[in-house]
Amino acid sequence: MPESRPRRGQTLAERAAFVREQARWIRKRALRIVFEARQGHPGGDLSATDVLAALYFDAMRYDPADPRWQARDRFILSKGHATGALYSTLALAGFFPQEELTTYMQPLSRLNGHPNRNKIPGVETNTGPLGHGMPVAVGIAIAAQIDKADYRTFIITGDGELQEGSNWEAAMTAGHRKLASLTLIVDRNRLQQGAGTEDTVGLDPLDDKFRAFGWDVVEVDGHDIEALLPLLDGSTPHDRPLCIIANTVKGKGISFMENKASWHHGVPNAEQYEQAMKELDA
Amino acid sequence: MSSPATQKSGLFDCRDAYVKTLEALGAADERIVAVVNDSVGSSKLGGFRDKFPERLINVGIAEQNMVGVGAGLANGGKVAFVSGASCFLTGRSLEQVKADVAYSQANVKLCGISSGVAYGELGPTHHSIEDVAWLRTMGDITVLVPADPWETEQCIRAAAEMDGPVFIRISRMGVPALPRAADASFTIGKADILREGGDGAILANGTMVCRALEAAETLAVEGISARVVNMCSMSPIDEDAILAAAQTGAIVTVEEHSVRGGLGSAVAEIVSQNAPCRMKILGFAGFQPTGSAEFLMEHSGLTATNIAASLRGLLGR
């Protein structure tokens, strides 16, 4: 059995401290590659980073040397545009060399603006168009159910993305089949591309919606690592799929980006980049 | 061979060959699963469900979810046969077919049931005369259009054996079993010459192959020797067979599909750039009026009589 979980530390505080350091590295690296590529989606990279770090550096079992290991936990980034954070996370976890991050969105780089499973180890399915991750995750969880396998499936969706109907088709199937190995984390930063979700097509009450579809629902501060870890590490058994509504801040960690829709796909100038890096180091 | 329209006996529903093959494969390989959109009946998968209840996944009336679930099952190590009426399987879920299956290279086998105008009077919403065009342009998915029960079985077996996405168009229209050599074999990407001939060639697939053979028989009586080529494999397509057909100087293509983007277009793409020859593309011009499948085929000239007339016209005879 390969080294399967990267968790460090015994106590929750120790585990959280380790994850927090990885999250800091991911934020800085994500912002750097967006800055260098002059394109990307930094707002959504930064809102999802703490959840990504909690998954890859505490909760999930995987083997970067054997990315398609059958017993691995699966992760799907349904908001496929957050590749700044995803690629930084996968590189830090050892799926491909960190130096390669400098090729992000360069001509012929395998690090496309949206992830390709056939080119990048650790990617489970090609996302980009929204509303695609959930049905695929449900299919994986059904395969695990048929095989009575113990691997788990995690998925991050954006919140605005939940306006896509395909998510609810999949949510209905997951609830009906009681897919307890499935954990959805909604990156609830309350902003979509151009405006607030509630000003566009409102999602609230989101918890009631998922409960009505047969899911267990918990709400958490999506940047509180100590609160996230016990929800993600499987220590609380479920007999239904679990929806974690992670209340997050778009652009988290950089003062001038936080909670501003314009940073959905904004790119910092040199001065802003320097200030952002200082804030992330603080 | 008499026309399927008049010869009711000895006709086969290719769905029967599909499910019989899938049940046999399922018995030998636990990885085989079927995914349906409330289409157990129309896909004739009741037998598969009874034999392997855990391996029949009905996601309800939710085609986008159905195709994504198929991709997820493949990720979990299954060989997912995703079955639904071809019009909904391809049209409703086109982006899932593109992103989750073709672009992701998921090991998913999409089975488009009752393709073409099989649903006749139900109208253009239920016809599926665009499916081959849509999927063929993706390139990264194998597209197969079997003509009879034997070929349907071969397609299903070949799809199960290969690792990667496949779309198989499975009609419910009655078709005769085509005459074949005892040692006939099927290879994805290879066309099958069913009748030799040098005056012109008829390239057909699916339900149109039997009509092409009948047209060639009619022409033979008149002294016109027409080659009949079965183009089951639409992607990859057998360029050599097409170029060889072009050497006869005249090609008629015939398909139960739109004339835009299907077999005729695929043949024209190759012929026009390499060995231009006279061509006639027979198929449907667009959305169809009310009528039975057989009526609609006659209405658009998808008959042995019109196939023969079309080749005669190209030859100036």
XYZ file of C-alpha atoms in Angstrom:
599
model
C 0.000 0.000 0.000
C 1.614 3.278 -1.047
C 1.895 6.283 1.227
C -1.664 7.341 0.825
C -2.367 10.365 2.992
C -0.091 13.356 3.321
C -1.516 14.307 6.736
C 1.067 15.720 9.161
C 0.560 15.978 12.885
C -1.568 14.240 15.457
C -3.687 16.951 16.986
C -6.196 18.958 15.035
C -4.154 22.106 15.685
C -1.008 20.455 14.263
C -2.828 19.163 11.209
C -4.413 22.571 10.636
C -1.079 24.368 10.967
C 0.400 22.125 8.272
C -2.554 22.637 5.937
C -2.435 26.386 6.505
C 1.185 26.533 5.364
C 0.351 24.590 2.197
C -2.564 26.955 1.558
C -0.270 29.956 1.857
C 2.109 28.426 -0.706
C -0.791 27.597 -3.070
C -2.179 31.137 -2.873
C 1.178 32.692 -3.662
C 1.907 30.274 -6.467
C -1.570 30.634 -7.981
C -1.303 34.394 -7.978
C 2.177 34.236 -9.490
C 1.158 32.046 -12.405
C -1.886 34.225 -13.117
C 0.343 37.305 -12.955
C 2.881 35.743 -15.317
C 0.292 34.366 -17.737
C -1.562 37.704 -17.690
C -4.795 35.749 -17.463
C -6.670 33.481 -15.127
C -9.350 33.528 -12.460
C -7.647 34.677 -9.261
C -10.806 35.530 -7.299
C -12.111 31.976 -7.449
C -8.626 30.487 -7.032
C -8.255 32.232 -3.697
C -11.736 31.427 -2.388
C -11.238 27.692 -3.005
C -7.628 27.410 -1.822
C -8.221 26.499 1.828
C -10.627 23.705 0.901
C -8.195 22.405 -1.733
C -5.351 22.419 0.793
C -7.503 20.639 3.386
C -8.367 17.952 0.844
C -4.913 17.343 -0.602
C -2.877 17.794 2.584
C -5.110 16.135 5.138
C -8.305 14.410 4.005
C -7.646 12.528 0.772
C -5.677 9.379 0.098
C -3.805 9.275 -3.186
C -0.426 8.399 -4.644
C 1.139 10.952 -7.010
C 3.375 8.190 -8.407
C 0.284 6.191 -9.350
C -2.335 8.821 -10.178
C -4.914 6.306 -11.387
C -4.516 3.980 -8.397
C -7.946 2.304 -8.265
C -8.391 2.810 -4.495
C -7.592 6.535 -4.547
C -10.007 9.133 -3.324
C -11.232 11.185 -6.262
C -11.413 14.953 -6.498
C -13.224 16.915 -9.195
C -12.932 20.661 -9.591
C -16.254 21.414 -11.243
C -15.447 25.124 -11.357
C -12.721 24.200 -13.824
C -11.549 27.779 -14.293
C -9.822 27.786 -10.892
C -6.763 26.127 -12.392
C -4.357 28.609 -10.801
C -5.189 27.015 -7.459
C -5.699 23.475 -8.799
C -2.397 23.248 -10.676
C -0.491 24.786 -7.782
C -2.077 22.228 -5.451
C -1.354 19.263 -7.732
C 2.255 20.384 -8.232
C 2.746 20.832 -4.490
C 1.234 17.374 -3.918
C 3.784 15.916 -6.346
C 1.692 15.090 -9.411
C 3.982 17.061 -11.723
C 7.111 19.238 -11.304
C 6.542 22.606 -9.679
C 8.815 24.276 -12.269
C 6.251 23.404 -14.912
C 3.796 25.873 -13.351
C 5.633 28.665 -15.184
C 4.177 27.290 -18.453
C 0.605 28.015 -17.316
C -1.444 28.878 -20.429
C 1.701 29.252 -22.568
C 1.450 27.930 -26.155
C 1.348 24.105 -26.212
C 1.653 23.818 -22.419
C -0.372 20.986 -20.942
C -1.463 23.488 -18.293
C -4.484 24.751 -20.220
C -6.864 27.298 -18.729
C -9.088 24.340 -17.846
C -7.798 20.925 -16.727
C -7.275 17.944 -19.059
C -7.122 14.527 -17.410
C -5.281 12.976 -20.324
C -2.369 15.365 -19.945
C -2.208 16.220 -16.258
C -1.853 13.458 -13.697
C -4.301 13.837 -10.829
C -7.117 15.324 -12.919
C -10.145 13.010 -12.986
C -12.324 14.559 -15.697
C -12.084 17.513 -18.050
C -14.060 20.427 -16.671
C -14.544 23.985 -17.826
C -18.155 24.216 -18.921
C -20.042 24.551 -15.642
C -22.342 21.921 -14.183
C -20.296 18.947 -15.402
C -18.533 17.803 -12.244
C -21.505 16.627 -10.222
C -22.840 13.965 -12.623
C -19.346 12.541 -13.084
C -18.788 12.487 -9.308
C -22.125 10.722 -8.885
C -21.059 8.111 -11.435
C -17.813 7.491 -9.548
C -19.709 7.128 -6.277
C -22.097 4.636 -7.906
C -19.109 2.606 -9.121
C -17.767 2.560 -5.555
C -21.190 1.527 -4.266
C -21.405 -1.366 -6.762
C -17.889 -2.524 -5.851
C -18.387 -1.933 -2.107
C -15.120 -0.007 -2.320
C -14.153 2.438 0.404
C -12.710 5.252 -1.681
C -14.432 8.623 -1.442
C -15.321 11.240 -4.020
C -14.971 14.968 -3.397
C -16.155 17.751 -5.609
C -15.931 21.524 -5.440
C -18.555 23.502 -7.305
C -18.788 27.230 -7.469
C -21.977 28.686 -6.048
C -23.030 30.568 -9.184
C -22.441 27.298 -11.014
C -25.395 25.785 -9.158
C -27.622 27.728 -11.527
C -26.836 24.966 -14.051
C -29.651 22.408 -14.001
C -27.374 19.404 -14.516
C -26.173 19.794 -10.904
C -29.671 19.206 -9.641
C -30.210 16.168 -11.851
C -27.091 14.721 -10.251
C -28.066 15.869 -6.755
C -31.381 14.062 -7.133
C -29.633 10.854 -8.190
C -27.139 11.100 -5.318
C -29.895 11.592 -2.767
C -32.013 8.805 -4.223
C -29.127 6.320 -4.157
C -27.835 7.498 -0.745
C -24.314 7.967 -2.070
C -22.623 8.389 1.287
C -19.123 8.342 -0.196
C -19.834 11.614 -1.970
C -18.865 14.967 -0.461
C -19.718 18.192 -2.242
C -18.097 21.417 -1.134
C -19.872 24.514 -2.441
C -17.421 27.400 -2.703
C -20.001 29.893 -1.449
C -18.261 33.176 -2.168
C -21.605 34.702 -3.185
C -20.167 36.261 -6.352
C -20.407 35.087 -9.906
C -18.673 36.557 -12.942
C -20.438 39.890 -13.013
C -22.460 40.300 -9.824
C -23.663 38.708 -6.607
C -25.396 35.337 -6.885
C -28.391 36.660 -4.992
C -28.641 39.622 -7.374
C -28.413 37.349 -10.406
C -30.504 34.269 -9.692
C -30.622 33.701 -5.948
C -29.537 30.366 -4.447
C -30.687 30.834 -0.866
C -31.823 28.934 1.050
C -29.163 26.632 -0.378
C -29.066 24.297 2.628
C -32.798 23.626 2.376
C -32.455 22.868 -1.310
C -29.861 20.154 -0.730
C -31.740 18.739 2.270
C -34.838 18.486 0.100
C -32.751 16.512 -2.411
C -31.792 13.979 0.256
C -28.407 15.293 1.366
C -26.883 15.992 4.759
C -25.898 19.639 4.864
C -23.444 21.524 7.049
C -22.411 25.126 6.781
C -18.885 26.188 7.657
C -16.445 29.060 7.314
C -14.543 27.865 4.245
C -11.326 29.469 5.460
C -11.444 27.948 8.981
C -9.136 24.990 8.493
C -9.766 23.566 11.962
C -13.484 23.526 11.210
C -13.004 22.037 7.722
C -10.749 19.114 8.624
C -13.190 17.105 10.778
C -15.859 17.535 8.093
C -13.596 16.263 5.314
C -11.555 13.538 7.008
C -14.347 10.974 7.156
C -14.402 10.905 10.966
C -18.145 11.594 10.965
C -19.942 8.734 9.217
C -22.822 9.592 6.922
C -25.473 7.455 5.323
C -26.341 10.137 2.765
C -24.274 12.364 0.495
C -22.766 15.325 2.316
C -22.988 18.915 1.146
C -20.618 21.311 2.852
C -21.589 24.904 2.193
C -18.228 26.593 2.612
C -18.780 30.290 3.138
C -15.795 31.856 1.468
C -14.466 35.202 0.320
C -13.699 35.702 -3.345
C -10.087 36.915 -3.548
C -9.430 35.728 0.047
C -6.135 36.894 1.517
C -5.583 39.947 -0.651
C -7.255 43.057 0.697
C -7.994 44.805 -2.573
C -9.363 41.669 -4.203
C -11.636 40.454 -1.449
C -15.340 40.344 -2.268
C -14.934 42.120 -5.602
C -16.562 40.478 -8.629
C -14.127 42.301 -10.930
C -11.344 39.971 -9.709
C -13.194 36.939 -11.102
C -10.810 37.100 -14.041
C -8.853 40.249 -13.265
C -5.048 40.206 -13.458
C -2.918 42.276 -11.057
C -0.405 44.824 -12.354
C 3.173 44.760 -11.015
C 2.447 47.077 -8.121
C -0.671 45.159 -7.110
C 1.197 41.886 -7.417
C 3.932 43.086 -5.093
C 1.442 44.244 -2.512
C -0.506 40.985 -2.795
C 2.589 38.902 -2.178
C 3.445 40.977 0.907
C -0.028 40.423 2.295
C 0.146 36.683 1.669
C 3.513 36.515 3.466
C 2.272 38.445 6.471
C -33.590 -9.247 -52.027
C -36.976 -7.582 -51.684
C -37.538 -4.238 -50.034
C -37.874 -4.103 -46.251
C -41.079 -2.229 -46.853
C -42.677 -5.183 -48.547
C -40.844 -8.055 -46.909
C -42.023 -8.111 -43.323
C -40.752 -11.554 -42.464
C -37.079 -12.119 -41.937
C -36.560 -8.598 -40.640
C -34.642 -7.934 -37.457
C -34.719 -5.216 -34.821
C -31.052 -4.452 -34.107
C -31.883 -3.616 -30.496
C -32.340 -7.357 -29.950
C -28.796 -8.069 -31.109
C -27.573 -5.195 -28.929
C -29.120 -6.433 -25.694
C -28.328 -10.079 -26.363
C -24.680 -9.161 -26.866
C -24.619 -6.874 -23.846
C -26.078 -9.606 -21.637
C -23.452 -12.068 -22.870
C -20.666 -9.551 -22.262
C -22.128 -8.698 -18.872
C -22.101 -12.343 -17.806
C -18.414 -12.639 -18.662
C -17.237 -9.260 -17.380
C -18.461 -7.683 -14.162
C -17.209 -4.273 -15.277
C -20.006 -3.994 -17.846
C -22.789 -1.683 -16.647
C -25.767 -0.119 -18.401
C -26.948 3.440 -17.756
C -30.385 4.547 -18.913
C -32.678 7.565 -18.796
C -35.891 5.787 -17.841
C -35.411 3.939 -21.128
C -35.223 0.334 -19.942
C -38.144 -0.544 -22.185
C -37.202 1.380 -25.318
C -33.608 0.180 -24.992
C -34.921 -3.383 -24.375
C -32.706 -3.675 -21.310
C -35.246 -5.456 -19.094
C -33.331 -8.717 -19.458
C -30.033 -7.086 -18.509
C -31.706 -5.523 -15.474
C -33.154 -8.846 -14.350
C -29.798 -10.605 -14.708
C -27.640 -7.850 -13.222
C -29.898 -5.585 -11.154
C -27.016 -3.719 -9.511
C -25.436 -3.009 -12.862
C -28.456 -1.331 -14.455
C -28.339 2.298 -13.406
C -31.474 4.242 -14.181
C -30.851 7.941 -13.574
C -34.373 8.933 -14.536
C -35.295 11.420 -17.202
C -32.015 13.318 -17.010
C -29.800 12.876 -20.048
C -27.040 15.320 -19.111
C -26.712 13.507 -15.805
C -26.861 10.136 -17.581
C -23.847 10.866 -19.767
C -21.851 12.397 -16.885
C -22.698 9.417 -14.669
C -21.439 7.139 -17.445
C -18.134 9.017 -17.470
C -17.936 8.726 -13.689
C -18.606 4.986 -13.785
C -15.796 4.664 -16.320
C -13.525 6.586 -13.951
C -14.428 4.028 -11.269
C -13.305 1.205 -13.570
C -16.581 0.261 -15.241
C -17.305 -0.181 -18.930
C -20.399 1.982 -19.173
C -22.955 1.377 -21.938
C -25.122 4.493 -21.850
C -28.376 3.910 -23.717
C -31.150 6.246 -24.657
C -33.138 7.466 -27.614
C -30.460 8.822 -29.907
C -32.160 12.213 -30.295
C -31.934 12.890 -26.529
C -28.693 11.025 -25.813
C -26.804 13.164 -28.313
C -28.822 16.375 -28.570
C -29.729 16.997 -24.949
C -26.294 15.971 -23.656
C -24.080 17.177 -26.474
C -21.771 19.127 -24.176
C -21.455 16.163 -21.802
C -20.625 13.967 -24.792
C -18.004 16.512 -25.845
C -16.378 17.359 -22.495
C -16.998 14.356 -20.222
C -16.711 11.587 -22.813
C -14.860 12.565 -26.012
C -12.442 15.213 -24.716
C -11.938 13.311 -21.460
C -11.419 10.050 -23.406
C -13.697 8.278 -20.948
C -14.349 4.589 -21.497
C -18.018 5.189 -22.270
C -20.088 3.491 -24.968
C -22.989 5.680 -26.048
C -25.785 3.639 -27.620
C -28.154 5.856 -29.585
C -31.345 3.861 -29.813
C -34.039 4.343 -32.466
C -31.842 6.679 -34.460
C -32.758 8.306 -37.767
C -36.474 8.710 -38.390
C -37.500 5.503 -36.606
C -39.965 7.466 -34.484
C -41.685 8.591 -37.715
C -44.931 10.299 -36.824
C -43.597 11.602 -33.496
C -41.831 14.253 -35.517
C -38.500 16.055 -35.733
C -38.113 16.391 -31.934
C -37.814 12.600 -31.812
C -35.925 12.082 -35.051
C -32.174 11.801 -34.764
C -30.799 12.753 -38.158
C -28.064 15.056 -36.822
C -26.294 12.701 -34.405
C -23.551 11.397 -36.700
C -22.680 14.923 -37.858
C -22.458 16.236 -34.296
C -20.262 13.425 -33.000
C -18.146 12.942 -36.101
C -16.768 16.485 -35.849
C -15.340 15.726 -32.400
C -12.836 13.297 -33.879
C -11.937 11.775 -30.524
C -14.916 9.446 -30.407
C -15.456 6.346 -32.517
C -18.744 6.516 -34.439
C -20.364 3.291 -35.684
C -23.549 2.800 -37.699
C -24.290 -0.938 -37.963
C -26.528 -2.256 -40.724
C -27.893 -5.529 -39.360
C -27.924 -7.789 -36.298
C -24.537 -9.385 -37.006
C -22.839 -6.051 -37.422
C -24.590 -4.656 -34.338
C -23.148 -7.508 -32.297
C -19.681 -6.904 -33.746
C -19.912 -3.183 -32.933
C -20.923 -3.832 -29.329
C -18.130 -6.380 -28.875
C -15.526 -4.113 -30.491
C -16.684 -1.191 -28.343
C -16.397 -3.247 -25.167
C -12.925 -4.448 -26.108
C -11.435 -1.047 -26.838
C -10.573 1.483 -24.143
C -12.160 4.790 -25.090
C -15.341 6.523 -26.167
C -17.652 5.033 -28.785
C -21.028 6.051 -30.195
C -23.129 3.296 -31.753
C -26.293 4.106 -33.652
C -28.840 1.353 -33.113
C -32.028 1.417 -35.160
C -35.347 -0.149 -34.324
C -36.320 -0.353 -38.001
C -36.615 -3.884 -39.330
C -33.610 -4.825 -41.457
C -32.703 -8.120 -43.144
C -29.589 -10.030 -42.197
C -27.073 -9.107 -44.892
C -25.392 -11.854 -46.903
C -21.869 -12.393 -45.587
C -19.059 -14.868 -45.956
C -18.773 -17.420 -43.178
C -15.416 -15.971 -42.178
C -16.571 -12.334 -42.258
C -14.918 -10.145 -39.686
C -15.451 -6.621 -38.410
C -12.749 -4.037 -37.804
C -13.338 -0.493 -36.603
C -12.154 1.887 -39.334
C -12.571 -0.630 -42.149
C -15.311 -0.425 -44.763
C -16.848 -3.632 -46.039
C -17.319 -4.218 -49.779
C -20.553 -6.196 -49.952
C -20.712 -6.317 -53.737
C -17.964 -5.745 -56.282
C -18.555 -3.455 -59.235
C -16.681 -1.055 -61.464
C -19.183 1.267 -63.134
C -19.959 3.231 -60.000
C -20.181 2.820 -56.237
C -22.956 3.065 -53.664
C -21.703 3.877 -50.183
C -24.258 3.338 -47.448
C -24.569 2.585 -43.766
C -27.162 1.512 -41.217
C -30.655 0.833 -42.481
C -29.739 1.974 -45.984
C -27.283 -0.815 -46.765
C -29.966 -3.353 -47.685
C -31.527 -0.797 -50.024
C -28.158 -0.125 -51.653
C -27.751 -3.846 -52.328
C -31.212 -4.022 -53.838
C -30.412 -1.031 -56.073
C -27.221 -2.730 -57.252
C -29.195 -5.837 -58.203
C -31.597 -3.762 -60.247
C -28.709 -2.019 -61.986
C -26.971 -5.333 -62.702
C -29.978 -6.443 -64.727
C -29.454 -3.341 -66.864
C -25.778 -4.121 -67.291
C -24.507 -1.555 -64.796
C -22.021 -3.001 -62.353
C -22.314 -1.082 -59.068
C -20.038 -1.634 -56.095
C -21.759 -1.571 -52.703
C -19.658 -0.474 -49.752
C -20.923 -0.676 -46.178
C -19.579 2.344 -44.288
C -20.412 1.263 -40.740
C -17.346 2.931 -39.286
C -17.937 6.674 -39.677
C -15.086 7.728 -37.421
C -12.447 6.615 -38.045
C -13.433 6.306 -41.691
C -11.838 4.064 -44.322
C -10.221 6.581 -46.674
C -8.726 3.879 -48.861
C -12.118 2.324 -49.532
C -13.532 5.751 -50.393
C -10.666 6.577 -52.764
C -11.030 3.174 -54.400
C -14.751 3.853 -54.854
C -13.894 7.217 -56.433
C -11.839 5.363 -59.041
C -15.108 4.000 -60.468
C -15.930 7.605 -61.401
C -19.319 7.897 -59.671
C -20.389 7.671 -56.031
C -23.866 7.678 -54.560
C -23.997 7.919 -50.766
C -27.116 7.010 -48.850
C -27.814 7.421 -45.161
C -30.773 7.671 -42.767
C -29.398 11.021 -41.650
C -29.226 14.651 -42.659
C -27.404 15.319 -45.938
C -25.385 17.870 -43.996
C -22.460 16.473 -42.062
C -23.035 12.741 -42.308
C -21.761 9.990 -44.605
C -22.130 12.033 -47.787
C -20.185 14.926 -46.310
C -17.484 12.630 -44.949
C -17.044 10.989 -48.355
C -17.056 14.360 -50.121
C -14.365 15.702 -47.759
C -12.036 12.937 -48.872
C -13.014 12.644 -52.531
C -13.004 16.383 -53.251
C -9.458 16.831 -51.998
C -7.908 13.677 -53.432
C -9.839 12.167 -56.311
C -12.764 14.334 -57.402
C -15.560 12.347 -59.022
C -19.273 12.746 -59.662
C -21.307 12.354 -56.462
C -24.896 12.261 -55.301
C -25.704 12.505 -51.585
C -28.992 10.909 -50.546
C -30.417 11.631 -47.099
C -32.771 14.030 -45.391
C -32.672 17.702 -46.354
C -33.844 18.923 -42.937
C -36.689 18.581 -40.431
C -39.203 16.078 -41.704
C -42.989 16.369 -42.132
C -45.488 14.042 -40.497
C -45.329 10.456 -41.621
C -44.223 6.956 -40.787
C -40.525 6.161 -41.016
C -41.110 4.264 -44.239
C -43.116 7.156 -45.683
C -40.393 9.649 -44.791
C -37.719 7.532 -46.438
C -39.757 7.291 -49.627
C -40.531 11.015 -49.406
C -36.793 11.802 -49.422
C -35.882 9.226 -52.026
C -34.210 6.796 -49.661
C -35.391 3.820 -51.680
C -33.688 1.198 -53.802
C -35.466 2.652 -56.837
C -34.118 6.151 -56.255
C -30.629 4.949 -55.321
C -30.500 3.116 -58.652
C -31.887 6.137 -60.485
C -29.283 8.378 -58.843
C -26.370 6.251 -59.993
C -27.907 5.941 -63.443
C -28.129 9.738 -63.506
C -24.460 10.167 -62.580
C -23.532 7.744 -65.359
C -25.750 9.554 -67.862
C -27.765 6.432 -68.569
